[in-house]
Coordinates of C-alpha atoms in Angstrom, one line a residue:
Chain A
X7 CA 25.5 96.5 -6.2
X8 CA 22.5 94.4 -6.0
X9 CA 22.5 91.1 -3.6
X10 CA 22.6 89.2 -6.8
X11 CA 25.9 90.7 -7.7
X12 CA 27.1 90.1 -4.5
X13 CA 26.1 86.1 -5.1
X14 CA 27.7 86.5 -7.9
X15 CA 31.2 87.8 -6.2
X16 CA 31.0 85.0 -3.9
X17 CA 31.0 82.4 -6.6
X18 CA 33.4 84.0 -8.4
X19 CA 35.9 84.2 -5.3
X20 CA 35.0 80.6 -4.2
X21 CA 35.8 79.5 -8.0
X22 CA 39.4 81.5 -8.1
X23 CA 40.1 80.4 -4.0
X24 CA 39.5 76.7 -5.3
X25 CA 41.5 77.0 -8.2
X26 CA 44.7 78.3 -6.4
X27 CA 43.9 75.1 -3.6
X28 CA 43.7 73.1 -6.5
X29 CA 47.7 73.8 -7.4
X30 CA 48.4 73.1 -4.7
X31 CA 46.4 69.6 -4.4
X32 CA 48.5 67.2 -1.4
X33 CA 48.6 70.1 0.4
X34 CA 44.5 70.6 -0.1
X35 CA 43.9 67.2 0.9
X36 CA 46.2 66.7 3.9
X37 CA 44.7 69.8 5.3
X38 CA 40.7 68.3 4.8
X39 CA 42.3 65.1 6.6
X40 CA 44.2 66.8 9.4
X41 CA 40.6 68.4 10.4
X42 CA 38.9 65.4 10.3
X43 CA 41.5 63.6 12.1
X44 CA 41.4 66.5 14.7
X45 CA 37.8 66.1 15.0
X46 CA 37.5 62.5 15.3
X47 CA 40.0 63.0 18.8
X48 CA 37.3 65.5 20.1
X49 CA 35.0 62.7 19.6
X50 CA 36.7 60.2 20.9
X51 CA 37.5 61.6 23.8
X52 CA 33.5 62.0 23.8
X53 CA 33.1 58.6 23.6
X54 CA 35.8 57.9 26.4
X55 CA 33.7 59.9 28.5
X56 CA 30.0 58.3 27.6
X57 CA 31.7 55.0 28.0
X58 CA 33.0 55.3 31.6
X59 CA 29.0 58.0 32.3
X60 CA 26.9 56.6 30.0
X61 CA 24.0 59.9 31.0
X62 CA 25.4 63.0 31.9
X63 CA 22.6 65.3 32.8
X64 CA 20.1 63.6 29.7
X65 CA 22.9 63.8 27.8
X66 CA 24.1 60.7 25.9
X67 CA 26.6 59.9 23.6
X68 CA 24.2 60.2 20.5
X69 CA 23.9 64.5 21.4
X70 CA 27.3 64.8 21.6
X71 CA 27.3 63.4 17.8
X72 CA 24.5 65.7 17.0
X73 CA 26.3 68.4 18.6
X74 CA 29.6 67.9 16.3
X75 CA 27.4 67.9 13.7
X76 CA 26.0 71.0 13.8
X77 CA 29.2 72.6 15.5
X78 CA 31.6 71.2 12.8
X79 CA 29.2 72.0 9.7
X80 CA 27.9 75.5 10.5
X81 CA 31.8 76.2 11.7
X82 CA 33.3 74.6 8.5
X83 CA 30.6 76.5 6.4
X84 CA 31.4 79.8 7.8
X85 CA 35.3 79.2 6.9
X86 CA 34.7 78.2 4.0
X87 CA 32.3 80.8 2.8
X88 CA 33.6 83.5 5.2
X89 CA 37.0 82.5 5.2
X90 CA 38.3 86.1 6.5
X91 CA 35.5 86.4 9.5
X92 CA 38.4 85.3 12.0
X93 CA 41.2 87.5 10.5
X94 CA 39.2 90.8 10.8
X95 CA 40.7 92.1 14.0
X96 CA 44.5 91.6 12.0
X97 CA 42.8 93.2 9.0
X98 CA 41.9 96.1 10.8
X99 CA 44.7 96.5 13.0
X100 CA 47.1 95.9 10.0
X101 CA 45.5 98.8 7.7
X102 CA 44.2 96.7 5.1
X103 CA 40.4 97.5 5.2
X104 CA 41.6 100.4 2.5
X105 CA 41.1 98.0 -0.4
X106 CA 37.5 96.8 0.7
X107 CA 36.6 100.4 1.7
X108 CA 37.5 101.6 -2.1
X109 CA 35.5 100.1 -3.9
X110 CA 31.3 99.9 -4.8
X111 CA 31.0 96.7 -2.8
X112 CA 29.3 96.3 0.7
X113 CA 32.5 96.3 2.3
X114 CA 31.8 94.2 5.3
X115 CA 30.7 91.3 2.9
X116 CA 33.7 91.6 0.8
X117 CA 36.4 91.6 3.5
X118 CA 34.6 88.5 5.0
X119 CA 34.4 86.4 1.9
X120 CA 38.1 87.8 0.8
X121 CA 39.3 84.1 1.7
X122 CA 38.4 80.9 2.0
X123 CA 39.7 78.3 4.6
X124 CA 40.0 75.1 3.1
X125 CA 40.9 73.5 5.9
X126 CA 37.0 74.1 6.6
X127 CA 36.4 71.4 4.4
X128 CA 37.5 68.9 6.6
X129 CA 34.9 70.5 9.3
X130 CA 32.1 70.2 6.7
X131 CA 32.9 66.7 5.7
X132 CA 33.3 65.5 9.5
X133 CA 29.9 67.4 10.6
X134 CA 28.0 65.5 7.7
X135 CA 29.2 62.4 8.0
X136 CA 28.2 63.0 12.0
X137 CA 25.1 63.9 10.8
X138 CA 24.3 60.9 8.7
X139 CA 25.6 58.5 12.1
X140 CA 22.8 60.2 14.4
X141 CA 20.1 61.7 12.7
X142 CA 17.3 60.2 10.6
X143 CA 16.4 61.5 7.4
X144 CA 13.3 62.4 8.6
X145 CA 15.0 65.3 11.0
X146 CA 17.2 66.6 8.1
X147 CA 15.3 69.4 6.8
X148 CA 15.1 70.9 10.8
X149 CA 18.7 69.7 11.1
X150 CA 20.3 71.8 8.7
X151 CA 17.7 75.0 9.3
X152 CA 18.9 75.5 12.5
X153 CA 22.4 74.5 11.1
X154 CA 22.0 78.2 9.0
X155 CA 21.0 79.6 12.4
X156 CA 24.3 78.4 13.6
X157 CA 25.7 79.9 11.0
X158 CA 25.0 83.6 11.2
X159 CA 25.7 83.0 15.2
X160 CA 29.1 82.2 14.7
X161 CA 29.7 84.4 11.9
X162 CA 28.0 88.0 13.8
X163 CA 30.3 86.6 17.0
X164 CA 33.1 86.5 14.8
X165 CA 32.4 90.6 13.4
X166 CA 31.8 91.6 16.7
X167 CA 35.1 90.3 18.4
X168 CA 36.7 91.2 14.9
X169 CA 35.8 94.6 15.4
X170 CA 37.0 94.8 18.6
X171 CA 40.1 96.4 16.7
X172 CA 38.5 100.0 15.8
X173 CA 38.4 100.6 19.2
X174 CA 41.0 99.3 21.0
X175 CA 44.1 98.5 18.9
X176 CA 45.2 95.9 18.2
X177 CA 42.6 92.8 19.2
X178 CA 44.3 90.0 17.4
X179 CA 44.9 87.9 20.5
X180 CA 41.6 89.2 22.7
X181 CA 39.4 88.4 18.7
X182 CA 41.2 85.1 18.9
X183 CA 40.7 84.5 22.5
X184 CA 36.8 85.7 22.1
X185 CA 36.3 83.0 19.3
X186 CA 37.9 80.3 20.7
X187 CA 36.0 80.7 23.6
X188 CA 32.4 80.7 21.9
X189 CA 34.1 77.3 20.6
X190 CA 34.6 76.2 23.5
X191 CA 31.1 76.8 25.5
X192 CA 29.7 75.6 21.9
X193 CA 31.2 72.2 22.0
X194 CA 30.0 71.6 25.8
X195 CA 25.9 70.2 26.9
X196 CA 24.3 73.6 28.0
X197 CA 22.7 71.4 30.9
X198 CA 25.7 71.0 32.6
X199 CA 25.9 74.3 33.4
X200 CA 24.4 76.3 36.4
X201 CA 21.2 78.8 35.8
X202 CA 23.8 82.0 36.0
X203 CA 26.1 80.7 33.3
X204 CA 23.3 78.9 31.1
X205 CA 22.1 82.9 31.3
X206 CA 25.4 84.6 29.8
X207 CA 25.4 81.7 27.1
X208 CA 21.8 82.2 26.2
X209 CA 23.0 86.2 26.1
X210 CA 26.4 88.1 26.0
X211 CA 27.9 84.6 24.5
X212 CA 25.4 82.9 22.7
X213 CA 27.1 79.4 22.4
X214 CA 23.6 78.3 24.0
X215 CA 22.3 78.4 20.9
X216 CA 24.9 77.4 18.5
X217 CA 24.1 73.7 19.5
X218 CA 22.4 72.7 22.2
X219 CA 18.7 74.4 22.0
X220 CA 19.1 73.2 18.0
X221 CA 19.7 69.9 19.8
X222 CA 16.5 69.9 21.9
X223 CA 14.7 71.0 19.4
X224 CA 15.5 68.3 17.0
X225 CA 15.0 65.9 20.5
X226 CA 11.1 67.4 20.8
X227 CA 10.3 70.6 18.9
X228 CA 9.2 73.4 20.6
X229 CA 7.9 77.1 19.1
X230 CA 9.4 79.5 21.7
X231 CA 12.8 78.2 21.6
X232 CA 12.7 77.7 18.0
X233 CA 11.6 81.9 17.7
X234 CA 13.9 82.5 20.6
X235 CA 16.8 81.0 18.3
X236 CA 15.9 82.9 15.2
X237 CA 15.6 86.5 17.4
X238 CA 18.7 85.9 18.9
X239 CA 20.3 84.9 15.0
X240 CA 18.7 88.0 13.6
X241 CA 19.7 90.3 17.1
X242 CA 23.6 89.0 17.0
X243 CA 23.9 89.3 13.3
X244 CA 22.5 93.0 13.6
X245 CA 24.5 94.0 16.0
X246 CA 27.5 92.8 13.9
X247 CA 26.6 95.0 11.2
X248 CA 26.0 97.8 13.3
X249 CA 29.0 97.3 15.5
X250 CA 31.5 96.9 12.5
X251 CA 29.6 99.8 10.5
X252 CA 30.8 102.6 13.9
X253 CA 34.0 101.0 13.2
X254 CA 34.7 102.0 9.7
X255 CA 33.9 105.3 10.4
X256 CA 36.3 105.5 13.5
X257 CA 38.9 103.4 11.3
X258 CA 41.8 105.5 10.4
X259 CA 43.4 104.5 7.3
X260 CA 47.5 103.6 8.0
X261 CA 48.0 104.5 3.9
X262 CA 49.8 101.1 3.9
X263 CA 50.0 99.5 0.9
X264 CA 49.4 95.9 0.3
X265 CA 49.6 92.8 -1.9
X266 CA 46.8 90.6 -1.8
X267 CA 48.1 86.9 -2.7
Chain B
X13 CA 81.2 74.2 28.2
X14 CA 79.0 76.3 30.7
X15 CA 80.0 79.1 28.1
X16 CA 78.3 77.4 25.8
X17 CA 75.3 77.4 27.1
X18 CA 75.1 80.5 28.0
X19 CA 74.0 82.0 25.7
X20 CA 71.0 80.0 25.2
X21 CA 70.3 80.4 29.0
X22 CA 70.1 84.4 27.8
X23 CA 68.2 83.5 24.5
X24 CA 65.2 81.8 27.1
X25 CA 65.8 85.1 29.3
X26 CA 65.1 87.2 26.3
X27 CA 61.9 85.1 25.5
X28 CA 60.9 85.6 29.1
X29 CA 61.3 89.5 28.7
X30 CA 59.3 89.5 25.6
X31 CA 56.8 87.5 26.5
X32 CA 56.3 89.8 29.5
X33 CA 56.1 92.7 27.3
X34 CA 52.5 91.2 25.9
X35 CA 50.7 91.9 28.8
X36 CA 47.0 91.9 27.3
X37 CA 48.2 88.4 25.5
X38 CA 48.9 86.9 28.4
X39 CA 45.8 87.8 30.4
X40 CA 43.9 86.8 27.1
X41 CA 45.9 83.4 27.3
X42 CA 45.1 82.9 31.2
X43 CA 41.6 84.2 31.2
X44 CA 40.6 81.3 28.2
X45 CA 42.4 78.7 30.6
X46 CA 40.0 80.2 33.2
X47 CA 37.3 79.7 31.3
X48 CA 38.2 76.4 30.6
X49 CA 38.4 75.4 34.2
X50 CA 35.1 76.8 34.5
X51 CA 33.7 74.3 31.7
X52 CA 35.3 70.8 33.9
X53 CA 34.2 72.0 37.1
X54 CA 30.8 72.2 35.5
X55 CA 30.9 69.0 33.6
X56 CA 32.7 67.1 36.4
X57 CA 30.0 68.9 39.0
X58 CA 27.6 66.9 37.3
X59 CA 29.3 63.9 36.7
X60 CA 30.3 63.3 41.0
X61 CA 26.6 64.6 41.6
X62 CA 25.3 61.5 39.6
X63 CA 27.1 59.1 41.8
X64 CA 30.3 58.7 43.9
X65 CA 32.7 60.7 45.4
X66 CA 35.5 58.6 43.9
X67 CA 35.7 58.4 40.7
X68 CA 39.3 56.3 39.1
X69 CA 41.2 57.5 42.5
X70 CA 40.1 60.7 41.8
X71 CA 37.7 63.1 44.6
X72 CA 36.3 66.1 42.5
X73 CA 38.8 68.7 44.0
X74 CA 41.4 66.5 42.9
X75 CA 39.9 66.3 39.6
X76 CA 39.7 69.4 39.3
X77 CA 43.6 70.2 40.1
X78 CA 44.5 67.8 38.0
X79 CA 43.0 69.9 35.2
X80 CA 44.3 72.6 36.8
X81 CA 48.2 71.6 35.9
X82 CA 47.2 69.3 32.4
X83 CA 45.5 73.0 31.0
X84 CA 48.8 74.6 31.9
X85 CA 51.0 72.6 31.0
X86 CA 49.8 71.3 27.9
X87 CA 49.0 74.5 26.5
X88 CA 51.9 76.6 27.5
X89 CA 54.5 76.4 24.9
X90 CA 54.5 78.3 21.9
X91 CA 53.0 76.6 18.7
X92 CA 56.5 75.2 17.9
X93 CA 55.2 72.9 15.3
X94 CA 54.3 75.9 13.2
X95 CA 57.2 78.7 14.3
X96 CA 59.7 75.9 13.0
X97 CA 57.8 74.3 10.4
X98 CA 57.6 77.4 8.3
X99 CA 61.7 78.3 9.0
X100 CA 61.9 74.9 8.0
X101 CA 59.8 75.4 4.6
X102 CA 60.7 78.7 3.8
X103 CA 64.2 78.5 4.0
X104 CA 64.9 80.7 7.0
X105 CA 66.8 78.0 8.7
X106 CA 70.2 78.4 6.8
X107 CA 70.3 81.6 8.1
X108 CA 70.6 80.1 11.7
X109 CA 73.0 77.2 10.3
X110 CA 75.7 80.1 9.5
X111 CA 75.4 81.5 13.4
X112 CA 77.1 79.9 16.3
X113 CA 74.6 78.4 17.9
X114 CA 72.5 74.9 17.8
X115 CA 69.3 76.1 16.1
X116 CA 67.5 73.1 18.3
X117 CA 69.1 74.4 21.5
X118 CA 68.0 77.7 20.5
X119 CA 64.7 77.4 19.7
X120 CA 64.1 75.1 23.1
X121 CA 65.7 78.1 25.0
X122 CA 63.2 80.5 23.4
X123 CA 60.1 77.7 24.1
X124 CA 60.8 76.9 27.6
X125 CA 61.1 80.6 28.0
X126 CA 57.7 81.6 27.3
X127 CA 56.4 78.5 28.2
X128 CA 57.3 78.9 31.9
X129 CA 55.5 82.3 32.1
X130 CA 52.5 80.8 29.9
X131 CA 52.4 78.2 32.5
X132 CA 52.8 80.3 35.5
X133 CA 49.7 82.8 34.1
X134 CA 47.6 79.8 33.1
X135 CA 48.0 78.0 36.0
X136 CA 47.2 81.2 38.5
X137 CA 44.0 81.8 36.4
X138 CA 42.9 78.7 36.8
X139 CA 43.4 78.0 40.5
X140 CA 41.5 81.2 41.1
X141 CA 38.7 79.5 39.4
X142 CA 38.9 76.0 40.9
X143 CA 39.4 78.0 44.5
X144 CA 36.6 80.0 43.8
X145 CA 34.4 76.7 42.8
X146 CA 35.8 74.3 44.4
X147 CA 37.9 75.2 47.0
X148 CA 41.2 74.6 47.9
X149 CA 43.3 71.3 48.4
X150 CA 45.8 69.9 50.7
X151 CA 49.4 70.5 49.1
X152 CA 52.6 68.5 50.4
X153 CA 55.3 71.3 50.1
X154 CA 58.0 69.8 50.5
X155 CA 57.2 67.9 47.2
X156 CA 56.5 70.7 44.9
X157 CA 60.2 70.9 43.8
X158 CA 59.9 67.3 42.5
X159 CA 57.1 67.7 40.6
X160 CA 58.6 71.0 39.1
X161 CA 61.3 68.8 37.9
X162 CA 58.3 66.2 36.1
X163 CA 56.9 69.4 34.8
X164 CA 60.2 70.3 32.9
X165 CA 61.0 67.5 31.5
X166 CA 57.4 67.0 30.4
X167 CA 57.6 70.4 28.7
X168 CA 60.5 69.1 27.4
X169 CA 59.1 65.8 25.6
X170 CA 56.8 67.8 24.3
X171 CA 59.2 70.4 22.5
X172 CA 61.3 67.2 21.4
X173 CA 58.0 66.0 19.5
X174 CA 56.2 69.0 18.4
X175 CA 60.6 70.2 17.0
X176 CA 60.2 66.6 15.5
X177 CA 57.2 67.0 13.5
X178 CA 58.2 70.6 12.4
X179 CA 61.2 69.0 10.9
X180 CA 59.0 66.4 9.1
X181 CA 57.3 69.5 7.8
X182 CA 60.4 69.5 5.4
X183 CA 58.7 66.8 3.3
X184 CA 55.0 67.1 4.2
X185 CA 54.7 70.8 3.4
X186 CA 51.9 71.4 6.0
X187 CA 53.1 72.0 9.6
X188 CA 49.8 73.7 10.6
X189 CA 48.0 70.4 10.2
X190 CA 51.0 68.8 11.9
X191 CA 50.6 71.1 14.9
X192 CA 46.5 70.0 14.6
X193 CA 47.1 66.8 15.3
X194 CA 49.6 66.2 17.7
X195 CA 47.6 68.9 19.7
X196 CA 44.5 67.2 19.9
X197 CA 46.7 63.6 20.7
X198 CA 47.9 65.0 23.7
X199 CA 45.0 66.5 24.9
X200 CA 43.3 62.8 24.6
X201 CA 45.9 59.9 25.2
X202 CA 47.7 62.4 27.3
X203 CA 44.8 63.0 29.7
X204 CA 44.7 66.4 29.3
X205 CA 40.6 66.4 29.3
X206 CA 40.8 63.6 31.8
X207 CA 42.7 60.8 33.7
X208 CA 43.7 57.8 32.1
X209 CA 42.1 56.2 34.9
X210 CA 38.6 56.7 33.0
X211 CA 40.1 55.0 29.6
X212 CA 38.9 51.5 29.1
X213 CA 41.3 49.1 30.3
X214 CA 43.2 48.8 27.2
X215 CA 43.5 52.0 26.3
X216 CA 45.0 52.9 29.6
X217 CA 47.3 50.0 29.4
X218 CA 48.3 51.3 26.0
X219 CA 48.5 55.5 26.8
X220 CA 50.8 55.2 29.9
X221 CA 53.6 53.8 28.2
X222 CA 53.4 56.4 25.6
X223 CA 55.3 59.9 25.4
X224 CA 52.3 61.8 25.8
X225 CA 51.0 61.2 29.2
X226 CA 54.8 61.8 30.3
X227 CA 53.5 65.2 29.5
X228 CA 49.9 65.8 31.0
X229 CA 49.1 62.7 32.8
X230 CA 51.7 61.8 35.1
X231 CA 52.7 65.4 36.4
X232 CA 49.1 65.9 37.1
X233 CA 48.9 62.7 38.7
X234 CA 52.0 63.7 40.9
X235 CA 50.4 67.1 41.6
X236 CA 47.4 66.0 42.9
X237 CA 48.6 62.5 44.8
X238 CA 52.4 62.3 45.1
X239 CA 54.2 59.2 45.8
X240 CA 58.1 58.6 45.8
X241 CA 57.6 55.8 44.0
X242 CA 55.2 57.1 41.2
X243 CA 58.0 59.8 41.1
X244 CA 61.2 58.0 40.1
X245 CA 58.9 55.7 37.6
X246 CA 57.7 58.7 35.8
X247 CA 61.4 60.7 36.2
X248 CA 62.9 57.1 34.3
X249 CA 59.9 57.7 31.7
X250 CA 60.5 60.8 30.8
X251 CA 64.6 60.7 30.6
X252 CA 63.9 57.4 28.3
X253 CA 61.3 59.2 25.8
X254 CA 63.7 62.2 26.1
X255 CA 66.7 60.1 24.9
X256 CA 64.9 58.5 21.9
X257 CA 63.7 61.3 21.3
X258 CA 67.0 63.1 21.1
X259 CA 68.5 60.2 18.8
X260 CA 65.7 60.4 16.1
X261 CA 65.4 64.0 16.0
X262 CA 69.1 64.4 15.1
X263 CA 68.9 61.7 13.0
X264 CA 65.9 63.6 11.1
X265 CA 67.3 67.2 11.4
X266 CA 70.8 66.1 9.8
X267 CA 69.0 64.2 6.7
X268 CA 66.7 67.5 6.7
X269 CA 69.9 70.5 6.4
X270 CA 71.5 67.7 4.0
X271 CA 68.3 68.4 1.6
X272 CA 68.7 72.0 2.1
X273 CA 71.9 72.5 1.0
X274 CA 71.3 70.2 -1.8
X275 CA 68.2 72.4 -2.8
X276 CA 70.2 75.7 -2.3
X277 CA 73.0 74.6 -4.4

């Protein structure tokens, strides 16, 4: 199959994912306005914080916006899109990579598009609207490039701890744990951190980059970070392939049969 | 009586035992609270470096074991919001009605079950970290029974109102959005992230009178600076949030299992 085709899957599985949301429409809508909900709290507390320090480290209340911005939308893209990035390790471990692995698809693609999370949504809305309170249009272009970087970050983090379940089992709970924690480091200022632990997030974890170097370069551009950021997009998302491509051919099929709903 | 609750005493002893059986869960569980410790004493680092070495009442080791206890505590039940929701929603729970138990005594036996050994794991993990960092801090013995008692009946407000929302899941249809939002309430106007102490004024007025710091705040509080006084304020708290909670959530769960049977029927 050609990449077009596979464009053309995509649509086709966004299109029929929307449609069966659609049914169920209160539902659809409480769960975009749970998310933004939950995200306003995270900000609040934000602005708590910024209230009672008004400059943490150069930090002010207008990066953490940015921040949620960028976090929120290249997150709520990813799930919706990618819906099935964070299920993989359950996939795996449950047998149900047969289906993906049977037909003329790249199968890696397929499983991670196989669902979309509408709940996302609510991510996307939140991290635009964030956008439009602390950015000007003039910064919009840069803003959402290194919003795509942010992307394939979190998505190649999301193989890589997915995959975690060729090799050892059963990694719902460590895949989970993984993720949560790339959150996590994401949704903090790298500058508070000390020059050992700005080091593992600028490596093994890359939450460095997720938001904080896109936030100093949209503060004052600078070439070698902004190269640094797409090396480190283009290593991770490599790496996922790679990784999740010695998987399948360790992955031992359980024969289980399946319903896919 | 004391037969009666027995066997919901050996219901939370069988959620103990299982939960015990996930060991690489529960040092996935404790190693994220870790991490998480790791995050404040960074952020607060920074924070006490820019100024005093007071900050709302607080020192920075004091900050940080208040963290300590509002990470484990917070986080350690079960997402109960969700595991009842859906037997709400899908039915399941008229199986329970036709066994001879309370299925709201149950399920707080099973909660508080693996929520004491979530809390125990999560709260080891993260005083490694903050003795690591930070370094230990002066701990009045004799008082650590008392604030185990805040802890538990701070874990239990928090089961009453994450059991009460599941039930609302009855007519919302969504308990995973539910469970969303109430988590991210306490971990604000609780003071999970932070003391009240840093709120402005009226917000602080307003947070300490509500259920949720009975759950983060105020055990925290009594962790790190106890006071007899403080204590029997925040026991009264808790036993009045508990009671109303009590009354409304059999009010709900009755007018819930009468919609049941009328949609079984």
């Amino acid at each position: 199959m050609t990449f077009r085709q596979h464009l053309v899957m995509l649509k086709e599985y966004l299109k029929m994912s929307l449609a069966t949301a659609m049914e169920y429409r209160f539902n659809f809508m409480l769960e975009i306005g749970s998310m933004i909900l939950n995200d306003m709290m995270w900000v609040s507390f934000w602005w708590i914080f910024f209230n009672k320090f008004p400059v943490v480290n150069e930090w002010v209340f207008n990066d953490i916006i940015i921040m949620y911005a960028i976090v929120n939308l290249s997150w709520g893209l990813n799930g919706v899109i990618f819906g099935n990035r964070n299920q993989l390790a359950k996939i795996i471990a449950e047998g149900r990579l047969d289906f993906y692995l049977n037909l003329p698809k790249n199968e890696l693609f397929h499983v991670i598009i196989g669902k979309s999370s509408w709940f996302s949504m609510g991510d996307i809305i939140f991290g635009l609207i964030m956008a439009f309170i602390s950015l000007e249009l003039v910064h919009w272009p840069l803003f959402l490039l290194l919003t795509f970087f942010s992307m394939i970050l979190f998505l190649s983090f999301n193989i890589i701890a997915g995959s975690l379940s060729f090799f050892i089992g059963n990694a719902e709970e460590s895949s989970h744990q993984l993720n949560m924690t790339m959150i996590a480091f994401s949704s903090y200022p790298l500058p508070i951190f000390n020059d050992v632990a700005k080091l593992i997030l600028l490596t093994i974890i890359p939450a460095g980059f997720i938001a904080s170097i896109p936030i100093q370069l949209l503060k004052s551009f600078d070439w070698t970070w902004f190269l640094l950021l797409i090396l480190a997009s283009i290593v991770f998302l490599v790496l996922a392939i790679v990784i999740f491509r010695i998987g399948v051919r360790r992955y031992e099929s359980g024969s289980m049969i399946t319903l896919r709903g | 009586m004391i037969m009666g609750f027995a066997k919901y005493w050996e219901a939370g002893k069988i959620s103990v035992n299982t939960r015990l059986n996930y060991g690489m869960d529960l040092l996935a569980h404790a190693l994220l609270k870790g991490i998480y410790i790791f995050i404040f004493i960074n952020l607060w680092g920074v924070v006490y470096s820019q100024g005093s070495n007071l900050i709302a009442g607080f020192t920075l080791n004091m900050m940080i074991w208040y963290l300590v206890m509002t990470e484990a505590v917070v986080t350690s039940p079960r997402k109960i919001v969700e595991v009842i929701g859906e037997k709400v929603q899908s039915g399941e729970i008229t199986n329970s009605l036709t066994k001879p138990y309370n299925f709201i005594l149950f399920e707080y036996a099973n909660s508080m079950g693996q929520a004491i050994i979530n809390f125990t794991t999560a709260f080891i993990a993260g005083s490694i970290i903050a003795g690591i960092f930070i370094g230990g801090f002066h701990i009045q013995w004799t008082t650590l029974p008392l604030v185990a008692i805040v802890i538990i009946l701070g874990l239990t407000l928090h089961f009453l109102i994450m059991a009460l929302l599941a039930i609302f899941s009855f007519w919302i249809e969504d308990a995973k959005a539910l469970n969303f939002i109430y988590d991210k309430v306490v971990f604000v106007l609780g003071g999970m992230l932070a003391p009240l102490e840093i709120f402005p004024h009226w917000l602080e007025q307003i947070t300490k009178y509500l259920p949720f710091s009975y759950i983060a705040y105020y055990p925290a509080k009594l962790w790190v600076q106890f006071s007899m006084n403080s204590f029997w304020n925040v026991i009264v708290g808790e036993l009045v949030w508990i009671i109303v909670l009590i009354i409304t959530l059999v009010i709900v769960y009755h007018i819930c299992i009468r919609n049941i049977s009328i949609n079984g029927g």
